Coordinates of C-alpha atoms and ligand atoms in Angstrom, one line a residue:
M1 CA 199.2 66.4 120.4
S2 CA 201.9 67.9 118.2
V3 CA 203.1 71.5 118.9
R4 CA 201.5 73.9 116.5
H5 CA 203.1 77.0 115.1
L6 CA 200.5 79.8 115.2
R7 CA 201.4 82.5 112.7
N8 CA 200.1 86.0 111.8
F9 CA 197.6 86.2 109.0
I10 CA 198.3 89.4 107.1
G11 CA 197.0 90.3 103.7
G12 CA 195.7 86.8 103.1
R13 CA 199.0 85.0 103.9
F14 CA 200.6 83.5 107.0
H15 CA 203.8 85.1 108.3
D16 CA 206.4 84.2 111.0
G17 CA 206.7 86.7 113.8
I18 CA 209.7 88.4 115.3
R19 CA 209.9 85.8 118.1
T20 CA 207.8 83.0 119.5
F21 CA 206.3 82.4 122.9
A22 CA 205.1 79.1 124.3
K23 CA 201.4 78.2 125.0
H24 CA 200.7 75.5 127.5
N25 CA 197.6 73.4 128.2
P26 CA 196.2 74.4 131.6
A27 CA 194.9 70.9 132.3
D28 CA 198.4 69.3 132.6
G29 CA 200.9 72.0 131.7
A30 CA 201.9 70.4 128.4
L31 CA 203.4 72.6 125.6
I32 CA 200.8 72.8 122.8
A33 CA 201.9 75.8 120.6
Q34 CA 204.6 78.2 119.7
V35 CA 203.0 81.5 119.0
H36 CA 204.6 84.0 116.5
E37 CA 204.5 87.5 118.0
A38 CA 203.9 90.2 115.4
S39 CA 206.3 93.1 115.2
R40 CA 205.2 96.7 114.9
D41 CA 206.0 96.6 111.2
Q42 CA 203.8 93.5 110.8
V43 CA 200.9 95.3 112.6
D44 CA 201.5 98.2 110.3
A45 CA 201.4 95.8 107.3
A46 CA 198.1 94.3 108.6
V47 CA 196.5 97.8 108.9
A48 CA 197.8 98.7 105.4
A49 CA 196.3 95.5 104.0
A50 CA 193.0 96.1 105.8
R51 CA 193.0 99.7 104.4
A52 CA 193.7 98.6 100.9
A53 CA 190.9 95.9 101.1
L54 CA 188.3 98.3 102.5
P55 CA 186.9 100.0 99.4
G56 CA 186.3 96.7 97.6
W57 CA 184.8 95.0 100.6
A58 CA 182.6 97.9 101.5
A59 CA 181.3 98.2 97.9
L60 CA 180.4 94.5 97.6
P61 CA 176.6 93.9 97.3
V62 CA 175.4 92.8 100.7
G63 CA 174.4 89.4 99.3
E64 CA 177.9 88.7 98.1
R65 CA 179.5 90.1 101.3
T66 CA 177.3 88.0 103.6
A67 CA 177.9 84.9 101.4
Y68 CA 181.4 85.0 102.7
L69 CA 180.1 85.1 106.3
Y70 CA 177.9 82.1 105.7
A71 CA 180.9 80.4 104.2
L72 CA 183.0 81.2 107.3
A73 CA 180.3 79.6 109.5
D74 CA 180.2 76.5 107.3
G75 CA 184.0 76.4 107.4
I76 CA 184.0 76.4 111.2
E77 CA 181.5 73.6 111.2
R78 CA 183.4 71.6 108.6
R79 CA 186.4 71.6 111.0
F80 CA 184.3 71.5 114.1
D81 CA 186.3 68.8 115.9
E82 CA 189.6 70.6 115.2
F83 CA 188.2 73.8 116.6
L84 CA 186.8 72.0 119.6
Q85 CA 190.1 70.2 120.4
A86 CA 192.0 73.4 120.0
E87 CA 189.7 75.4 122.2
I88 CA 189.8 72.8 124.9
A89 CA 193.6 72.5 124.8
D90 CA 193.9 76.3 125.0
T91 CA 191.5 76.8 127.9
G92 CA 190.9 73.5 129.7
K93 CA 187.2 73.9 129.4
P94 CA 185.1 70.7 129.5
V95 CA 184.1 69.2 126.2
G96 CA 180.4 69.3 127.2
W97 CA 180.6 73.1 127.5
A98 CA 182.9 73.9 124.5
S99 CA 180.9 71.6 122.1
Q100 CA 177.6 73.3 123.1
I101 CA 178.6 76.9 123.6
D102 CA 182.0 78.0 122.3
I103 CA 182.3 76.4 118.8
P104 CA 178.6 76.5 117.8
R105 CA 178.3 80.1 118.9
G106 CA 181.5 80.9 116.9
A107 CA 179.7 79.8 113.8
A108 CA 176.3 81.2 114.8
N109 CA 177.8 84.7 115.2
F110 CA 178.7 84.8 111.5
R111 CA 175.2 83.6 110.4
S112 CA 173.4 85.9 112.8
F113 CA 175.2 89.1 111.7
A114 CA 174.9 88.1 108.0
E115 CA 171.2 87.8 108.5
I116 CA 171.0 91.2 110.2
A117 CA 173.0 92.9 107.5
R118 CA 170.9 91.3 104.8
T119 CA 167.6 92.4 106.3
L120 CA 168.5 95.9 107.6
D121 CA 166.0 98.7 107.3
M122 CA 166.9 102.4 107.3
E123 CA 165.8 105.1 109.7
S124 CA 163.9 107.8 107.8
F125 CA 161.6 110.8 108.7
M126 CA 159.3 113.0 106.7
T127 CA 159.8 116.5 107.9
D128 CA 157.3 119.4 107.4
T129 CA 159.2 122.5 106.1
P130 CA 158.3 126.2 106.8
D131 CA 157.2 126.8 103.2
G132 CA 154.5 124.2 103.5
R133 CA 156.4 121.5 101.7
Q134 CA 158.3 118.5 103.1
A135 CA 161.8 117.0 103.3
L136 CA 162.9 113.4 103.4
N137 CA 165.6 112.6 106.0
Y138 CA 167.3 109.3 106.0
A139 CA 170.3 108.0 107.8
Y140 CA 172.6 106.4 105.3
R141 CA 175.1 104.1 107.0
K142 CA 178.6 103.5 105.9
P143 CA 181.2 101.2 107.4
L144 CA 183.3 102.6 110.2
G145 CA 186.5 101.6 108.3
V146 CA 189.4 99.6 109.6
V147 CA 188.4 98.1 112.9
G148 CA 190.8 96.9 115.6
V149 CA 189.5 93.9 117.5
I150 CA 191.1 92.9 120.8
S151 CA 189.6 89.9 122.6
P152 CA 190.1 87.9 125.9
W153 CA 190.7 84.3 126.8
N154 CA 187.6 83.1 128.5
L155 CA 185.4 82.3 125.5
P156 CA 188.1 82.7 122.8
L157 CA 186.3 81.9 119.5
L158 CA 182.9 83.0 120.7
L159 CA 184.0 86.5 121.7
F160 CA 186.5 86.9 118.8
T161 CA 183.7 86.2 116.3
W162 CA 181.2 88.3 118.2
K163 CA 183.2 91.3 117.0
V164 CA 184.8 90.1 113.8
A165 CA 181.4 89.0 112.4
P166 CA 179.5 92.3 112.7
A167 CA 182.6 94.2 111.6
L168 CA 182.7 92.2 108.4
A169 CA 178.9 92.1 107.9
F170 CA 178.6 95.8 107.9
G171 CA 181.5 96.3 105.4
N172 CA 184.5 97.0 107.6
T173 CA 187.9 95.4 107.4
V174 CA 189.6 94.0 110.5
V175 CA 192.9 93.7 112.3
A176 CA 192.3 91.3 115.2
K177 CA 194.4 90.2 118.1
P178 CA 193.2 87.2 120.1
S179 CA 194.4 86.8 123.7
E180 CA 198.0 85.6 124.0
V181 CA 196.6 83.0 126.4
T182 CA 194.2 81.4 123.9
P183 CA 195.6 82.1 120.4
T184 CA 194.7 78.9 118.5
T185 CA 191.1 79.1 117.3
A186 CA 191.6 82.7 115.9
T187 CA 194.4 81.2 113.8
L188 CA 192.2 78.3 112.7
L189 CA 189.6 80.9 111.7
A190 CA 192.3 82.6 109.5
E191 CA 192.9 79.3 107.9
V192 CA 189.2 79.0 107.1
A193 CA 189.2 82.5 105.7
E194 CA 192.0 81.5 103.4
E195 CA 190.2 78.3 102.4
I196 CA 186.9 80.0 101.5
G197 CA 188.8 82.7 99.5
L198 CA 188.0 85.7 101.6
P199 CA 189.5 88.6 99.8
P200 CA 193.1 89.3 101.1
G201 CA 193.3 92.0 103.7
V202 CA 189.7 91.9 104.7
F203 CA 190.5 89.9 107.9
N204 CA 193.9 90.0 109.5
V205 CA 195.1 88.2 112.7
V206 CA 198.1 89.3 114.6
H207 CA 199.5 87.7 117.7
G208 CA 201.1 89.2 120.8
F209 CA 200.6 90.8 124.2
G210 CA 199.2 94.2 125.3
P211 CA 201.8 96.7 126.3
N212 CA 204.7 97.3 123.8
S213 CA 203.3 94.5 121.6
A214 CA 200.5 93.9 119.1
G215 CA 197.7 95.1 121.4
E216 CA 199.3 98.5 121.9
F217 CA 200.4 98.7 118.3
I218 CA 196.8 98.3 117.2
T219 CA 195.3 100.7 119.7
T220 CA 197.8 103.5 119.0
H221 CA 197.8 103.0 115.3
P222 CA 196.8 106.3 113.5
D223 CA 195.1 104.4 110.6
I224 CA 192.7 102.3 112.7
D225 CA 189.2 103.9 112.7
G226 CA 187.9 102.3 116.0
I227 CA 188.6 99.7 118.6
T228 CA 186.3 97.1 119.9
F229 CA 187.6 95.4 123.0
T230 CA 186.5 92.8 125.5
G231 CA 188.6 92.3 128.6
E232 CA 189.4 93.7 132.0
T233 CA 188.3 97.1 133.0
A234 CA 191.8 98.3 133.7
T235 CA 192.9 97.3 130.2
G236 CA 189.8 99.2 128.8
S237 CA 191.0 102.3 130.6
T238 CA 194.5 102.0 129.2
I239 CA 193.0 101.5 125.7
M240 CA 190.8 104.6 126.1
K241 CA 193.8 106.7 126.8
A242 CA 195.6 105.2 123.8
V243 CA 192.9 106.1 121.4
A244 CA 192.1 109.5 123.0
P245 CA 194.6 111.5 120.8
G246 CA 192.8 110.3 117.7
V247 CA 189.3 110.7 119.2
K248 CA 188.6 107.1 118.0
P249 CA 185.3 105.4 118.9
V250 CA 185.5 102.5 121.3
S251 CA 183.2 99.6 122.1
F252 CA 184.0 98.1 125.5
E253 CA 182.8 94.9 127.1
L254 CA 184.6 94.8 130.4
G255 CA 184.4 93.1 133.8
G256 CA 181.5 92.5 136.2
K257 CA 180.6 91.6 139.7
N258 CA 177.2 90.2 139.0
A259 CA 174.4 89.5 141.5
A260 CA 171.8 86.8 141.7
L261 CA 168.7 87.6 143.8
V262 CA 166.7 84.6 145.1
F263 CA 163.3 85.3 146.6
D264 CA 161.5 83.0 148.9
D265 CA 158.8 82.5 146.3
A266 CA 161.3 81.1 143.7
D267 CA 161.1 77.6 142.3
F268 CA 163.7 76.5 144.8
D269 CA 165.3 73.6 142.8
A270 CA 165.4 75.7 139.6
A271 CA 167.0 78.6 141.5
V272 CA 169.6 76.4 143.1
A273 CA 170.4 74.7 139.7
G274 CA 170.4 78.1 137.9
V275 CA 172.6 79.9 140.5
A276 CA 175.0 76.9 140.6
R277 CA 175.4 77.2 136.8
S278 CA 175.8 80.9 136.9
V279 CA 178.5 80.7 139.5
F280 CA 180.5 77.7 138.3
A281 CA 180.1 77.5 134.5
N282 CA 183.4 77.6 132.6
C283 CA 185.1 77.6 136.1
G284 CA 183.5 81.0 136.8
Q285 CA 185.3 82.5 133.9
V286 CA 182.3 84.1 132.0
C287 CA 182.0 87.8 132.4
L288 CA 178.3 87.2 133.2
C289 CA 179.0 84.7 136.0
T290 CA 177.4 85.4 139.4
E291 CA 179.8 86.2 142.2
R292 CA 177.3 87.8 144.7
V293 CA 174.2 85.8 145.7
Y294 CA 171.5 87.5 147.7
V295 CA 168.9 85.2 149.3
H296 CA 165.6 86.0 151.0
R297 CA 166.2 85.3 154.7
P298 CA 163.4 82.6 155.2
I299 CA 165.2 80.3 152.7
F300 CA 168.8 81.4 153.4
D301 CA 170.1 78.4 155.3
K302 CA 168.3 75.9 153.1
F303 CA 169.7 77.7 150.0
V304 CA 173.3 77.7 151.3
S305 CA 173.1 74.0 152.1
A306 CA 171.7 73.2 148.6
L307 CA 174.3 75.3 146.7
K308 CA 177.0 73.6 148.8
I309 CA 175.7 70.2 147.6
E310 CA 175.7 71.4 144.0
A311 CA 179.3 72.7 144.3
E312 CA 180.5 69.5 145.8
K313 CA 178.8 67.5 143.0
L314 CA 181.0 69.2 140.3
V315 CA 183.3 66.8 138.6
L316 CA 186.8 68.3 138.3
G317 CA 188.1 66.0 135.6
W318 CA 190.0 65.9 132.4
P319 CA 188.5 68.4 129.9
M320 CA 187.9 65.7 127.2
D321 CA 186.0 63.4 129.6
P322 CA 182.3 63.9 129.0
A323 CA 181.6 63.4 132.7
T324 CA 183.7 66.4 133.6
T325 CA 181.7 69.4 134.7
M326 CA 184.5 71.7 135.7
G327 CA 188.0 72.1 134.2
P328 CA 191.0 74.0 135.4
L329 CA 191.3 77.8 135.3
V330 CA 192.9 79.1 132.2
S331 CA 196.4 79.4 133.5
H332 CA 198.6 79.2 136.6
E333 CA 198.9 82.9 136.5
H334 CA 195.2 83.3 136.7
R335 CA 195.0 80.7 139.4
S336 CA 197.4 82.7 141.5
K337 CA 195.1 85.7 141.2
V338 CA 192.0 83.6 142.2
Q339 CA 194.0 82.0 145.1
S340 CA 194.9 85.5 146.4
Y341 CA 191.1 86.1 146.8
L342 CA 190.6 82.8 148.5
K343 CA 193.2 83.9 151.1
L344 CA 191.8 87.5 151.3
A345 CA 188.3 86.3 151.9
V346 CA 189.4 84.4 155.0
E347 CA 191.4 87.5 156.2
E348 CA 188.2 89.6 155.6
G349 CA 186.2 87.3 157.9
A350 CA 184.5 84.9 155.5
T351 CA 183.0 81.6 156.5
V352 CA 184.2 79.1 153.9
V353 CA 181.1 76.9 153.2
T354 CA 183.0 74.7 150.8
G355 CA 186.2 74.8 148.7
G356 CA 188.8 77.4 149.4
G357 CA 191.8 75.6 148.0
V358 CA 193.5 73.6 145.3
P359 CA 192.5 70.0 144.7
T360 CA 195.0 67.2 144.3
F361 CA 194.5 64.3 141.9
G362 CA 197.7 62.2 142.1
D363 CA 198.1 62.4 138.3
A364 CA 199.2 65.0 135.6
R365 CA 196.3 67.2 136.5
D366 CA 198.4 68.3 139.5
E367 CA 200.5 70.2 137.0
G368 CA 197.3 71.9 135.8
A369 CA 195.5 75.0 137.1
Y370 CA 192.6 73.4 138.9
I371 CA 190.9 75.1 141.8
Q372 CA 188.1 74.1 144.1
P373 CA 184.6 75.6 143.6
T374 CA 184.2 77.9 146.6
I375 CA 181.3 79.4 148.5
W376 CA 181.6 82.0 151.2
T377 CA 179.2 83.6 153.7
G378 CA 179.5 86.2 156.4
L379 CA 181.5 88.9 154.6
P380 CA 180.6 92.5 155.1
E381 CA 179.2 94.2 151.9
T382 CA 182.3 96.5 152.0
A383 CA 184.8 93.6 151.7
R384 CA 187.1 93.6 148.7
C385 CA 185.9 90.1 147.8
I386 CA 182.4 91.6 147.5
K387 CA 183.6 94.6 145.5
E388 CA 186.2 93.2 143.1
E389 CA 185.9 90.7 140.2
V390 CA 187.6 87.4 141.0
F391 CA 186.8 85.7 137.7
G392 CA 186.8 82.2 139.2
P393 CA 184.3 79.6 140.5
V394 CA 183.5 81.5 143.7
C395 CA 180.5 83.3 145.2
H396 CA 179.5 84.9 148.4
I397 CA 175.9 84.4 149.7
A398 CA 174.2 87.0 151.9
P399 CA 170.7 87.2 153.3
F400 CA 168.2 90.0 152.6
D401 CA 164.9 90.9 154.3
T402 CA 163.0 93.1 151.8
E403 CA 162.9 93.6 148.0
E404 CA 164.3 97.1 148.6
D405 CA 167.3 95.7 150.5
A406 CA 168.0 93.2 147.8
I407 CA 167.9 95.8 145.0
R408 CA 170.1 98.2 147.0
M409 CA 172.7 95.5 147.8
A410 CA 172.7 94.2 144.2
N411 CA 173.2 97.7 142.8
D412 CA 175.9 98.6 145.3
T413 CA 178.8 98.1 142.9
R414 CA 180.6 100.2 140.3
Y415 CA 180.2 97.4 137.8
G416 CA 176.9 97.1 135.7
L417 CA 177.0 94.0 133.6
A418 CA 174.5 91.4 134.5
A419 CA 172.0 90.2 137.2
A420 CA 169.6 87.3 137.6
V421 CA 166.4 87.4 139.5
W422 CA 164.7 84.2 140.8
T423 CA 161.0 84.4 141.7
T424 CA 157.7 82.9 140.6
N425 CA 156.0 86.3 141.1
L426 CA 156.5 87.7 137.6
T427 CA 155.4 91.2 138.5
R428 CA 158.2 91.3 141.0
G429 CA 160.5 89.7 138.4
H430 CA 159.9 92.5 135.9
R431 CA 160.1 95.2 138.7
V432 CA 163.4 93.9 140.2
A433 CA 165.0 93.2 136.8
Q434 CA 164.2 96.7 135.6
A435 CA 165.6 98.2 138.8
M436 CA 169.0 96.5 138.2
N437 CA 171.7 98.9 137.0
V438 CA 173.0 96.5 134.5
G439 CA 173.0 95.9 130.7
L440 CA 171.6 92.4 131.1
A441 CA 169.0 91.2 133.6
W442 CA 167.6 87.7 133.5
V443 CA 164.5 86.4 135.3
N444 CA 164.4 82.7 136.1
C445 CA 167.3 82.0 133.8
W446 CA 170.9 83.0 133.1
F447 CA 173.1 83.3 130.0
L448 CA 170.0 82.8 127.8
R449 CA 171.0 84.8 124.7
D450 CA 169.2 85.9 121.6
L451 CA 171.9 87.4 119.4
R452 CA 169.6 90.2 118.2
T453 CA 169.4 91.7 121.7
P454 CA 171.6 94.5 123.1
F455 CA 174.7 93.1 125.0
G456 CA 177.0 95.1 127.1
G457 CA 177.3 96.9 130.5
S458 CA 177.3 100.2 132.2
G459 CA 179.7 101.7 134.8
L460 CA 183.0 99.8 135.0
S461 CA 181.5 97.1 132.8
G462 CA 181.8 98.9 129.6
I463 CA 180.7 101.4 127.0
G464 CA 178.1 100.8 124.3
R465 CA 176.0 97.8 123.3
E466 CA 176.7 95.2 120.7
G467 CA 174.3 92.6 119.3
G468 CA 171.8 92.6 116.5
R469 CA 171.2 96.1 115.1
H470 CA 172.7 97.6 118.2
S471 CA 176.1 96.7 116.6
L472 CA 175.3 99.2 113.9
H473 CA 176.0 102.1 116.3
F474 CA 179.7 101.1 116.6
Y475 CA 180.4 99.4 113.3
T476 CA 178.9 102.1 111.0
E477 CA 178.8 105.8 110.7
P478 CA 175.5 107.4 109.6
T479 CA 175.3 110.3 107.2
N480 CA 172.0 111.9 107.5
V481 CA 170.8 112.9 104.0
C482 CA 168.1 115.6 103.9
V483 CA 166.2 116.0 100.6
K484 CA 163.9 118.9 100.1
L485 CA 160.9 117.7 98.2
Ligands
NAD501 P1 192.7 91.4 129.5 O1 192.2 92.8 129.6 O2 193.9 91.0 130.3 O3 193.1 91.0 128.0 C1 192.2 91.1 127.0 C2 192.9 91.5 125.7 O4 193.5 92.7 125.8 C3 194.1 90.5 125.4 O5 194.1 90.2 124.0 C4 195.3 91.3 125.8 O6 196.5 90.9 125.1 C5 194.9 92.7 125.4 N1 195.6 93.7 126.1 C6 196.1 93.7 127.4 N2 196.7 94.9 127.6 C7 196.6 95.7 126.5 C8 197.0 97.0 126.2 N3 197.6 97.8 127.1 N4 196.7 97.5 125.0 C9 196.0 96.7 124.1 N5 195.6 95.5 124.3 C10 195.9 95.0 125.6 O7 191.4 90.5 129.8 P2 191.4 88.9 130.0 O8 192.1 88.6 131.3 O9 191.9 88.3 128.7 O10 189.9 88.6 130.1 C11 189.2 88.5 131.3 C12 188.4 89.8 131.5 O11 187.5 90.1 130.5 C13 187.5 89.8 132.8 O12 187.6 91.0 133.5 C14 186.1 89.6 132.2 O13 185.1 90.1 133.0 C15 186.2 90.4 130.9 N6 185.2 90.0 130.0 C16 184.1 90.8 129.7 C17 183.1 90.4 128.8 C18 182.0 91.3 128.5 O14 181.3 91.0 127.6 N7 181.7 92.3 129.3 C19 183.2 89.2 128.2 C20 184.3 88.4 128.5 C21 185.3 88.8 129.4

């Protein structure tokens, strides 16, 4: 594959950056792109272009505005294979996953938010007034303005479009920065925007890092009206401080330490398969992935043995091989972090049921960032490996005796993103799911998403919900109009 140059898309045109940085393929370490880092002046230019484009874009009839979103979705699908290859080269994720999840969902996000914008209703109330008459109140919603989008590397196109699509659908203009670790598909999306004739300045892409680079230049920019961010909790905290002087709204989708609860009345095979997927999918690099598994004591040993078999069945292969079920981690840097937890778990007293190290292949994959799927048991609930997000293909399995114990242990975390409950007793399923202090609770499934539903977390997992009409809360500002009748 030739080395791409990934440039900044500002005001409808591509621009070289002040310097370039190298992007490597995590499967074999090969150089795949030179990324053009945006200067502060270029971020300023992107914000100015977005500001200039805002009145025209916001004033477009919703049918015309959403037609551009449908065209963006069609544009992604027209170049599906190119997006797919780029996403796989950036992340190392298996083709089976990327072709089913990342790229289709990238397109679906534009269609889904276009549909929501086209069919929006408006909140209104008739109010009795003291003089015996009435008033009509309605909440007229205007775009927030120029929105800064900052996204992570784990589901690059999917999470980038999850924010860009509602921003554009509701009439905002955007300055977006993809992760420096996975910059390619955002740049391809900018090419699609150019191809479909999206008005210049409506959607801008700038490349770079966080501190003293494009990320910080966006979050500290006085002319940005709000920041929507997905990434690590610590970064969210830094961004919150950066926007505090301007009292800017933020929408944060942050880390997690998600639990699965498996009851002895669960469909055992479905629970094993579901938990295996929720632990190991995308090499454990989905914010919703399970890292803590709690299993009813009567089936504990059987469950541990069954999950071990599932982990050992995973095929750690080349990402483009359809037989591959687990690719590498996204980078060597991230692998070092995950390895530090593999070491820590042993120091904290874990029994390593399977995995715990780095595989060897005897080919170029040894230059990649592969890691073994790993299962631990025996850790105390106070261990750092139980409390901190690892963001790799790892989990700890602990037994529980009662429903109350399971709920208490699952909720004993400062994160609050997701949980999965496995039981055939649906009354219990509802009860336990409702008791989880999380934004998303699944019963007998995991990562089953309807894009109209609220998505996000509480505690260290984030602020606010996006998805469907919940996205209105961040991407629009209501003006309540009260008309005396
Ligand atoms: P990260 O926080 O390191 O980086 C995310 C983005 O923030 C990148 O674009 C990065 O350049 C930028 N950034 C970093 N420092 C910044 C700063 N000081 N100012 C402005 N921007 C800055 O996160 P990551 O490692 O790319 O992603 C993995 C994390 O994301 C995990 O913690 C995962 O749980 C979380 N995540 C959460 C969700 C969710 O929906 N809750 C979804 C996916 C990932």
